[in-house]
Short mmCIF file of C-alpha atoms and ligand atoms in Angstrom, two decimals:
data_model
loop_
_atom_site.label_atom_id
_atom_site.label_comp_id
_atom_site.label_asym_id
_atom_site.label_seq_id
_atom_site.Cartn_x
_atom_site.Cartn_y
_atom_site.Cartn_z
CA MET N 151 83.26 75.06 120.55
CA SER N 152 86.69 74.99 122.01
CA PRO N 153 90.04 76.93 121.89
CA THR N 154 92.82 75.39 119.59
CA THR N 155 95.40 73.39 121.85
CA GLU N 156 98.05 74.19 118.98
CA ARG N 157 100.78 76.53 119.39
CA ILE N 158 100.81 80.01 117.89
CA ALA N 159 103.39 82.01 117.43
CA VAL N 160 102.76 85.75 115.86
CA VAL N 161 105.48 87.98 114.44
CA GLY N 162 105.27 91.35 114.46
CA GLY N 163 104.76 92.78 118.23
CA SER N 164 102.64 95.96 117.31
CA ILE N 165 98.82 96.68 117.08
CA SER N 166 97.80 94.04 115.10
CA GLY N 167 100.15 91.30 116.46
CA LEU N 168 99.62 92.69 119.81
CA THR N 169 95.85 92.50 119.23
CA ALA N 170 95.77 88.99 118.26
CA ALA N 171 97.96 87.41 120.78
CA LEU N 172 96.04 88.99 123.84
CA MET N 173 92.98 87.76 122.47
CA LEU N 174 94.53 84.08 121.77
CA ARG N 175 96.07 84.29 125.19
CA ASP N 176 92.82 85.25 126.87
CA ALA N 177 90.72 81.98 125.56
CA GLY N 178 93.57 80.08 126.29
CA VAL N 179 95.82 79.32 123.76
CA GLU N 180 99.60 78.97 123.87
CA VAL N 181 100.97 82.65 122.15
CA ASP N 182 104.15 83.75 122.06
CA VAL N 183 105.14 86.82 120.06
CA TYR N 184 108.09 87.55 118.05
CA GLU N 185 109.86 91.39 117.44
CA ARG N 186 112.37 92.37 115.50
CA SER N 187 113.03 95.64 117.78
CA PRO N 188 115.17 95.51 120.92
CA GLN N 189 112.67 97.24 123.12
CA PRO N 190 108.97 97.67 122.92
CA LEU N 191 108.44 99.96 120.35
CA SER N 192 107.98 103.51 120.34
CA GLY N 193 105.83 105.15 117.43
CA PHE N 194 107.42 108.50 117.56
CA GLY N 195 104.50 109.49 119.54
CA THR N 196 102.48 110.60 116.41
CA GLY N 197 98.62 110.52 116.20
CA ILE N 198 95.81 108.08 115.02
CA VAL N 199 92.37 108.76 114.39
CA VAL N 200 90.43 106.47 117.17
CA GLN N 201 87.99 103.84 115.13
CA PRO N 202 85.62 101.14 116.78
CA GLU N 203 87.86 98.60 115.86
CA LEU N 204 91.25 99.97 116.98
CA VAL N 205 89.82 100.30 120.57
CA ARG N 206 87.34 97.38 121.17
CA TYR N 207 89.98 95.60 122.85
CA LEU N 208 91.23 97.77 124.74
CA LEU N 209 87.50 99.01 125.83
CA GLU N 210 86.67 95.28 126.59
CA GLN N 211 89.92 95.01 129.15
CA GLY N 212 88.45 98.38 131.04
CA VAL N 213 90.83 100.98 129.61
CA GLU N 214 88.71 104.71 129.42
CA LEU N 215 88.81 106.01 126.40
CA ASP N 216 89.50 109.53 127.73
CA SER N 217 92.78 108.18 128.95
CA ILE N 218 94.01 107.04 125.81
CA SER N 219 92.71 110.10 123.51
CA VAL N 220 91.25 113.38 123.43
CA PRO N 221 88.06 114.61 121.65
CA SER N 222 87.36 117.07 118.22
CA SER N 223 84.08 119.31 117.52
CA SER N 224 84.75 119.73 114.17
CA MET N 225 86.82 119.28 110.59
CA GLU N 226 88.15 122.22 109.15
CA TYR N 227 89.02 122.66 105.30
CA VAL N 228 91.22 125.59 104.68
CA ASP N 229 93.40 126.99 101.66
CA ALA N 230 97.25 126.21 103.54
CA LEU N 231 98.99 129.14 101.39
CA THR N 232 96.70 131.68 102.19
CA GLY N 233 93.91 130.05 105.19
CA GLU N 234 91.19 130.89 103.15
CA SER N 235 87.90 128.58 104.59
CA PHE N 236 86.48 125.84 102.29
CA GLY N 237 84.48 124.91 104.87
CA SER N 238 83.48 123.19 108.47
CA VAL N 239 81.85 120.54 109.24
CA PRO N 240 80.82 118.73 112.79
CA ALA N 241 82.84 116.30 113.81
CA ASP N 242 83.67 114.12 117.11
CA TRP N 243 86.31 111.97 116.34
CA ARG N 244 88.94 111.43 119.08
CA PHE N 245 92.46 111.26 118.72
CA THR N 246 95.18 109.07 119.81
CA SER N 247 98.72 108.13 118.91
CA TYR N 248 100.24 104.93 118.27
CA ASP N 249 102.28 105.25 121.92
CA SER N 250 98.79 105.22 123.72
CA ILE N 251 97.25 102.07 121.56
CA TYR N 252 100.55 100.06 121.32
CA GLY N 253 101.36 101.10 125.24
CA ALA N 254 98.18 99.90 126.49
CA LEU N 255 98.63 97.22 124.32
CA TYR N 256 101.75 95.71 125.46
CA GLU N 257 100.97 96.37 129.15
CA LEU N 258 98.25 94.01 128.83
CA PHE N 259 100.46 91.33 127.16
CA GLY N 260 103.66 91.87 129.61
CA PRO N 261 106.92 91.04 128.42
CA GLU N 262 107.22 87.61 129.17
CA ARG N 263 106.01 86.05 125.85
CA TYR N 264 106.93 89.34 124.10
CA HIS N 265 110.18 88.18 122.76
CA THR N 266 112.53 91.11 121.25
CA SER N 267 115.58 91.29 119.05
CA LYS N 268 113.98 88.62 117.45
CA CYS N 269 113.84 89.69 113.71
CA LEU N 270 112.47 86.53 111.35
CA VAL N 271 114.53 85.50 108.29
CA GLY N 272 113.29 82.71 107.45
CA LEU N 273 110.67 80.47 107.41
CA ASN N 274 109.34 76.95 106.39
CA GLN N 275 106.15 74.99 106.56
CA ASP N 276 105.01 71.65 106.75
CA SER N 277 101.69 69.92 107.57
CA ASP N 278 101.93 70.16 111.53
CA ALA N 279 103.83 73.49 111.75
CA VAL N 280 105.94 76.21 110.80
CA GLN N 281 109.65 76.45 111.60
CA LEU N 282 111.10 80.16 112.08
CA ARG N 283 114.67 81.54 112.04
CA PHE N 284 115.74 84.79 113.37
CA SER N 285 118.71 86.96 112.51
CA ASP N 286 120.06 85.92 115.95
CA GLY N 287 120.79 82.69 115.11
CA THR N 288 118.14 81.15 117.12
CA GLN N 289 114.80 79.63 116.18
CA ALA N 290 111.12 78.81 117.03
CA GLU N 291 108.60 76.29 116.01
CA ALA N 292 104.63 76.77 116.28
CA ASN N 293 101.88 75.05 114.65
CA TRP N 294 100.85 78.37 113.19
CA LEU N 295 102.15 81.65 112.19
CA ILE N 296 100.58 85.18 112.35
CA ALA N 297 102.59 87.24 110.12
CA ALA N 298 101.80 90.59 111.72
CA ASP N 299 105.32 92.24 110.51
CA GLY N 300 103.95 95.35 109.13
CA GLY N 301 103.82 97.04 105.45
CA ALA N 302 107.05 95.63 104.26
CA SER N 303 106.64 92.04 105.36
CA VAL N 304 109.29 89.58 105.58
CA VAL N 305 106.97 86.70 104.96
CA ARG N 306 104.77 88.47 102.71
CA LYS N 307 107.95 88.75 100.58
CA ARG N 308 109.33 85.26 101.17
CA LEU N 309 105.80 83.55 100.26
CA LEU N 310 104.51 85.91 97.62
CA GLY N 311 107.47 87.93 96.32
CA ILE N 312 105.48 91.10 96.37
CA GLU N 313 106.68 94.79 98.14
CA PRO N 314 105.13 97.41 98.63
CA LYS N 315 104.49 99.63 95.71
CA TYR N 316 105.68 103.60 96.13
CA ALA N 317 102.86 105.54 95.73
CA GLY N 318 104.17 108.94 94.69
CA TYR N 319 104.22 110.98 97.92
CA VAL N 320 105.99 110.93 101.15
CA THR N 321 104.59 112.27 104.33
CA TRP N 322 106.48 114.46 106.83
CA ARG N 323 105.68 114.05 110.42
CA GLY N 324 105.68 116.36 113.58
CA VAL N 325 104.55 116.76 117.02
CA LEU N 326 104.73 120.09 119.53
CA GLN N 327 104.37 119.89 123.00
CA PRO N 328 102.00 123.07 123.82
CA GLY N 329 104.91 125.72 124.80
CA GLU N 330 106.42 125.08 121.48
CA VAL N 331 103.50 126.67 119.60
CA SER N 332 101.44 130.59 120.47
CA ASP N 333 98.45 130.07 121.94
CA ASP N 334 96.78 131.25 118.59
CA VAL N 335 98.50 128.51 117.10
CA TRP N 336 97.33 125.82 119.44
CA ASN N 337 93.72 127.07 119.46
CA TYR N 338 93.71 127.54 115.75
CA PHE N 339 94.36 123.60 115.67
CA ASN N 340 93.19 122.35 119.15
CA ASP N 341 89.47 120.84 118.86
CA LYS N 342 89.45 119.68 115.71
CA PHE N 343 90.78 117.94 112.69
CA THR N 344 92.22 120.34 109.85
CA TYR N 345 92.99 119.90 106.39
CA GLY N 346 95.40 122.01 104.75
CA LEU N 347 95.24 122.03 100.84
CA LEU N 348 97.44 122.48 98.48
CA ASN N 349 97.59 121.90 94.56
CA ASP N 350 100.28 119.46 94.88
CA GLY N 351 99.99 117.75 98.17
CA HIS N 352 98.47 118.46 101.53
CA LEU N 353 98.55 118.75 105.04
CA ILE N 354 96.78 117.28 108.16
CA ALA N 355 96.49 118.64 111.80
CA TYR N 356 95.02 117.86 115.37
CA PRO N 357 95.51 117.27 118.75
CA ILE N 358 96.89 114.07 120.43
CA PRO N 359 96.96 113.12 123.88
CA GLY N 360 100.33 113.95 125.76
CA ARG N 361 103.41 111.10 126.27
CA GLU N 362 102.32 108.41 128.50
CA ASN N 363 98.37 110.06 128.28
CA SER N 364 99.69 111.83 131.46
CA GLU N 365 101.21 115.31 130.29
CA SER N 366 98.92 118.23 127.91
CA PRO N 367 97.86 117.37 124.91
CA ARG N 368 100.13 117.62 121.85
CA LEU N 369 99.60 119.13 117.98
CA ASN N 370 100.06 116.02 115.52
CA PHE N 371 100.47 117.07 111.65
CA GLN N 372 101.53 115.83 108.53
CA TRP N 373 102.75 117.17 105.70
CA TYR N 374 102.08 114.84 102.21
CA TRP N 375 104.95 115.68 99.81
CA ASN N 376 104.60 114.69 95.81
CA VAL N 377 108.31 113.30 95.24
CA PRO N 378 109.01 111.11 91.44
CA GLU N 379 110.74 108.23 92.19
CA GLY N 380 114.39 108.33 90.79
CA ALA N 381 117.03 110.73 91.89
CA ASP N 382 114.35 113.12 93.84
CA LEU N 383 113.22 110.14 96.44
CA ASP N 384 116.55 108.87 97.02
CA GLU N 385 117.73 112.10 97.83
CA LEU N 386 115.67 112.57 100.22
CA MET N 387 115.63 108.81 101.86
CA THR N 388 119.27 109.09 102.01
CA ASP N 389 119.99 109.93 105.61
CA VAL N 390 123.33 111.57 106.93
CA ARG N 391 125.74 108.43 106.94
CA GLY N 392 124.63 108.15 103.27
CA ILE N 393 122.60 105.09 103.49
CA ARG N 394 119.20 104.86 101.24
CA LEU N 395 116.50 103.70 103.46
CA PRO N 396 113.45 102.19 102.32
CA THR N 397 110.61 103.38 104.85
CA SER N 398 111.57 106.55 106.93
CA VAL N 399 114.37 108.60 107.63
CA HIS N 400 114.06 110.06 111.61
CA ASN N 401 114.43 113.64 112.97
CA ASN N 402 118.19 111.87 113.92
CA SER N 403 119.63 111.03 110.38
CA LEU N 404 117.79 113.24 108.41
CA ASN N 405 120.39 114.86 106.27
CA PRO N 406 120.81 118.61 106.96
CA HIS N 407 119.98 119.79 103.32
CA ASN N 408 116.51 118.03 103.16
CA LEU N 409 115.85 119.19 106.45
CA ARG N 410 116.13 122.88 105.48
CA GLN N 411 114.21 122.20 102.10
CA PHE N 412 111.53 120.85 104.04
CA HIS N 413 111.42 124.20 106.34
CA SER N 414 112.18 126.69 103.45
CA LYS N 415 108.91 125.17 101.83
CA GLY N 416 107.44 125.75 105.37
CA GLU N 417 108.01 129.48 105.24
CA ARG N 418 105.43 130.15 102.33
CA LEU N 419 102.50 128.10 104.10
CA PHE N 420 99.79 129.98 105.72
CA ALA N 421 101.12 131.07 109.14
CA PRO N 422 99.48 128.52 111.88
CA PHE N 423 100.40 126.35 109.25
CA ARG N 424 103.85 127.19 108.57
CA ASP N 425 104.92 127.33 112.95
CA LEU N 426 103.67 123.66 112.95
CA VAL N 427 106.71 122.83 110.07
CA LEU N 428 109.43 125.50 111.57
CA LYS N 429 108.96 124.57 115.26
CA ALA N 430 108.50 121.04 115.17
CA SER N 431 111.64 119.64 117.34
CA SER N 432 111.79 116.19 115.47
CA PRO N 433 110.19 116.30 112.47
CA PHE N 434 110.65 112.84 110.48
CA VAL N 435 109.92 111.75 106.91
CA THR N 436 108.22 108.25 105.49
CA VAL N 437 106.96 106.97 102.02
CA VAL N 438 104.21 106.10 101.45
CA ALA N 439 103.29 102.86 99.88
CA ASP N 440 100.57 100.26 99.02
CA ALA N 441 100.61 96.70 98.89
CA THR N 442 97.61 93.44 98.79
CA VAL N 443 97.37 90.36 98.47
CA GLU N 444 95.21 87.97 96.94
CA ARG N 445 95.02 85.18 99.99
CA MET N 446 95.72 85.72 103.45
CA VAL N 447 95.70 82.23 104.39
CA HIS N 448 98.85 80.34 103.08
CA GLY N 449 98.80 76.59 104.37
CA ARG N 450 100.14 77.36 108.36
CA VAL N 451 100.70 81.36 107.40
CA LEU N 452 98.01 83.60 107.94
CA LEU N 453 98.79 87.55 107.09
CA ILE N 454 97.10 89.99 108.97
CA GLY N 455 97.00 93.85 109.44
CA ASP N 456 99.51 96.16 106.96
CA ALA N 457 101.30 92.52 105.72
CA ALA N 458 98.33 91.70 104.34
CA VAL N 459 97.21 95.13 102.61
CA THR N 460 98.47 98.01 103.25
CA PRO N 461 97.23 101.06 102.89
CA ARG N 462 97.54 104.55 102.60
CA PRO N 463 96.06 106.67 106.22
CA HIS N 464 93.61 109.00 103.88
CA ALA N 465 90.80 107.48 105.59
CA ALA N 466 92.55 107.20 109.36
CA ALA N 467 91.67 103.36 109.92
CA GLY N 468 94.49 101.19 109.00
CA GLY N 469 95.24 100.29 112.53
CA ALA N 470 91.75 99.39 112.98
CA LYS N 471 91.92 97.14 110.08
CA ALA N 472 94.57 95.34 111.44
CA CYS N 473 92.60 95.51 114.68
CA ASP N 474 89.98 94.18 113.28
CA ASP N 475 92.49 90.98 110.79
CA ALA N 476 93.53 90.20 114.27
CA ARG N 477 89.83 89.77 116.53
CA THR N 478 88.50 88.05 113.19
CA LEU N 479 91.22 86.17 113.30
CA ALA N 480 91.77 85.19 117.03
CA GLU N 481 87.31 84.12 116.95
CA VAL N 482 88.26 81.50 114.36
CA PHE N 483 91.31 79.90 116.29
CA THR N 484 88.71 79.73 119.62
CA GLU N 485 85.73 79.95 118.78
CA ASN N 486 84.90 77.52 115.71
CA ASP N 487 85.09 73.87 115.18
CA ASN N 488 85.78 73.49 111.63
CA LEU N 489 89.12 76.02 111.53
CA GLN N 490 89.55 75.16 107.75
CA GLU N 491 86.62 76.40 106.67
CA SER N 492 86.25 79.17 109.01
CA LEU N 493 89.59 80.16 107.98
CA GLN N 494 88.35 80.95 104.41
CA ARG N 495 85.57 82.79 105.41
CA TRP N 496 87.58 85.22 107.52
CA GLU N 497 89.91 85.53 104.35
CA THR N 498 87.23 86.10 101.79
CA ARG N 499 85.82 89.23 104.52
CA GLN N 500 89.12 90.55 105.59
CA LEU N 501 90.72 91.01 101.87
CA GLN N 502 86.94 92.07 101.04
CA GLN N 503 87.38 95.15 104.01
CA GLY N 504 90.60 95.74 102.97
CA ASN N 505 90.71 95.64 99.48
CA ALA N 506 87.68 98.17 99.53
CA TYR N 507 89.48 100.29 102.10
CA LEU N 508 92.58 100.24 99.79
CA GLN N 509 90.45 101.38 96.89
CA LYS N 510 88.74 104.15 99.12
CA VAL N 511 92.38 105.89 99.67
CA LYS N 512 93.86 105.73 96.72
CA ARG N 513 90.41 107.62 95.73
CA MET N 514 91.09 110.62 98.24
CA ALA N 515 94.76 110.35 97.36
CA SER N 516 94.18 111.45 93.74
CA ARG N 517 91.84 114.41 95.05
CA LEU N 518 94.53 115.25 98.07
CA GLN N 519 97.73 115.32 96.58
CA HIS N 520 96.41 116.77 93.06
CA GLY N 521 94.13 119.83 93.77
CA GLY N 522 90.74 117.97 93.64
CA SER N 523 87.85 118.86 94.55
CA PHE N 524 87.97 117.49 98.45
CA GLU N 525 84.50 118.97 99.16
CA PRO N 526 84.06 119.32 102.88
CA GLY N 527 81.97 116.26 104.45
CA ASN N 528 81.96 114.13 101.54
CA PRO N 529 80.90 111.12 102.65
CA ASP N 530 82.53 109.42 100.10
CA PHE N 531 85.70 110.46 101.78
CA ALA N 532 84.70 109.73 105.44
CA PHE N 533 87.18 108.29 108.02
CA GLY N 534 86.57 104.47 108.69
CA LEU N 535 86.12 101.34 106.90
CA PRO N 536 84.23 100.36 104.55
CA ALA N 537 81.46 98.41 105.36
CA VAL N 538 81.48 94.36 103.65
CA ASP N 539 79.05 92.36 102.45
CA GLU N 540 79.99 89.44 103.79
CA PRO N 541 79.21 88.29 107.16
CA SER N 542 81.83 87.91 110.07
CA VAL N 543 83.02 84.73 110.79
CA VAL N 544 81.39 84.75 114.15
CA LYS N 545 79.87 87.52 115.34
CA ASN N 546 77.86 90.30 113.49
CA PHE N 547 80.59 93.58 113.79
C1 FAD K 44 101.84 108.52 108.63
C2 FAD K 44 100.75 107.42 108.92
C3 FAD K 44 99.37 107.38 109.22
C4 FAD K 44 98.42 106.85 109.97
N1 FAD K 44 97.30 106.94 111.03
C5 FAD K 44 96.61 106.35 111.05
C6 FAD K 44 94.98 106.71 111.52
O1 FAD K 44 94.80 107.49 111.98
N2 FAD K 44 94.44 105.70 112.43
C7 FAD K 44 94.66 104.21 111.86
O2 FAD K 44 93.76 103.37 111.75
N3 FAD K 44 95.83 103.90 111.32
C8 FAD K 44 96.68 104.74 110.52
N4 FAD K 44 97.78 104.60 110.39
C9 FAD K 44 98.19 103.38 110.05
C10 FAD K 44 98.44 101.96 110.95
O3 FAD K 44 99.54 102.83 111.83
C11 FAD K 44 98.85 100.87 110.78
O4 FAD K 44 97.82 100.52 109.75
C12 FAD K 44 99.09 100.03 111.59
O5 FAD K 44 100.14 100.36 112.78
C13 FAD K 44 99.55 98.41 111.24
O6 FAD K 44 99.52 97.60 112.27
P1 FAD K 44 100.19 96.41 111.99
O7 FAD K 44 100.49 95.67 113.32
O8 FAD K 44 99.78 95.98 111.04
O9 FAD K 44 101.58 96.54 111.39
P2 FAD K 44 103.36 97.77 112.09
O10 FAD K 44 102.27 98.60 113.20
O11 FAD K 44 103.77 98.41 111.08
O12 FAD K 44 104.22 96.42 112.90
C14 FAD K 44 104.63 95.78 112.14
C15 FAD K 44 106.04 95.12 113.58
O13 FAD K 44 106.16 94.34 112.75
C16 FAD K 44 107.39 94.43 113.68
N5 FAD K 44 108.83 93.95 112.08
C17 FAD K 44 108.58 94.03 111.04
N6 FAD K 44 109.65 92.86 110.28
C18 FAD K 44 109.84 92.07 110.99
C19 FAD K 44 110.95 90.60 111.09
N7 FAD K 44 111.03 90.55 110.28
N8 FAD K 44 110.69 89.95 112.23
C20 FAD K 44 110.13 90.23 113.73
N9 FAD K 44 109.11 91.80 113.38
C21 FAD K 44 108.97 92.16 112.74
C22 FAD K 44 108.06 95.67 113.63
O14 FAD K 44 108.56 96.38 113.92
C23 FAD K 44 106.47 96.07 114.08
O15 FAD K 44 106.70 96.34 115.10
C24 FAD K 44 98.61 105.48 109.67
C25 FAD K 44 99.91 104.89 109.10
C26 FAD K 44 100.61 106.01 108.83
C27 FAD K 44 101.86 105.54 107.91
#
């Protein structure tokens, strides 16, 4: 078995794109990453629960888990209005942040073949190659395109006409430095994953590493609001310039009216949750949306991560799924003689995993967003990727 000699382009230089590119490059494949952002990314420091698939490549490279994550010992389930406890279960999850994972992957890949300000706007393929067109007028060509361009994938839309479907709710997100809340509030959320349950939505909170992994840990929270599609959603997602944004409104462009609404709703919450909402310096809002595809392999174009199946975040494994797509695809290219057959098997397994995960997070959302019972420790709602029947293409993961 020898790695492919064909050139591979990766569009989207986030978690899945970088994981695929690193593994391919390590195996001696010519690979370039094209990222639309003008500079290396920042995920606004928000939190991610560590899953094995998310950090596997980094650990193999000698990155210490302690250097990119913080530990915890329980999951807490409380009424977010009164503070009444519904239960607590022991749980040893570790928490990281988008910045920690992305930063470690980017540092390993380096800037040389990571091309920023390359926003893909068009593509064509023939039997040998894929031609890419970028918004700055430049073009590139490769034998294969790995589309890792996220939930609003341009590649998926161009090939299949599929766009993410709004799930009926948004998430407000925020991060607090240790000094921004009292010691009591810090201790209330530290060393645990906390669900704050409501009849019409829910909050989650957990500690994450400091920026650059060097400072004290921070507190990360999300507050999921049900918002009907139409005027209400349009108003929330319209920024201070009057532009209706499709995915996120970041703090510096939030309409002050929406920020006031966020704070005034926060006043009703049990004190520790209220403090998170009122004291977060840069909260921002993101729509929650899903998408899936029937095929990940489209000739010489391969969809991975959120560009293939975009899941809601409730089982904390979207990034893990994205990395697993990337890793297993890289192995198809580097360790298989019969590429076409292996690609088909890869697609079958990864789609099975992605769609099973999507169904799981939808079931979780139907309880979490609508006051359904969300029993502490219910294994149906456990974090992580579901097991799949299909064997892995190369190794038993
Ligand atoms: C609120 C929230 C909480 C989450 N929590 C967790 C968690 O706890 N655990 C977990 O595992 N996952 C979590 N996830 C999911 C995780 O963040 C995503 O699944 C993961 O980032 C997907 O990685 P990706 O590389 O496929 O896509 P993305 O991270 O979305 O990256 C897509 C990349 O493509 C680039 N791009 C887009 N369009 C173009 C274009 N036209 N040309 C060039 N580049 C382009 C973008 O700039 C971006 O860099 C969460 C997601 C959300 C929204």
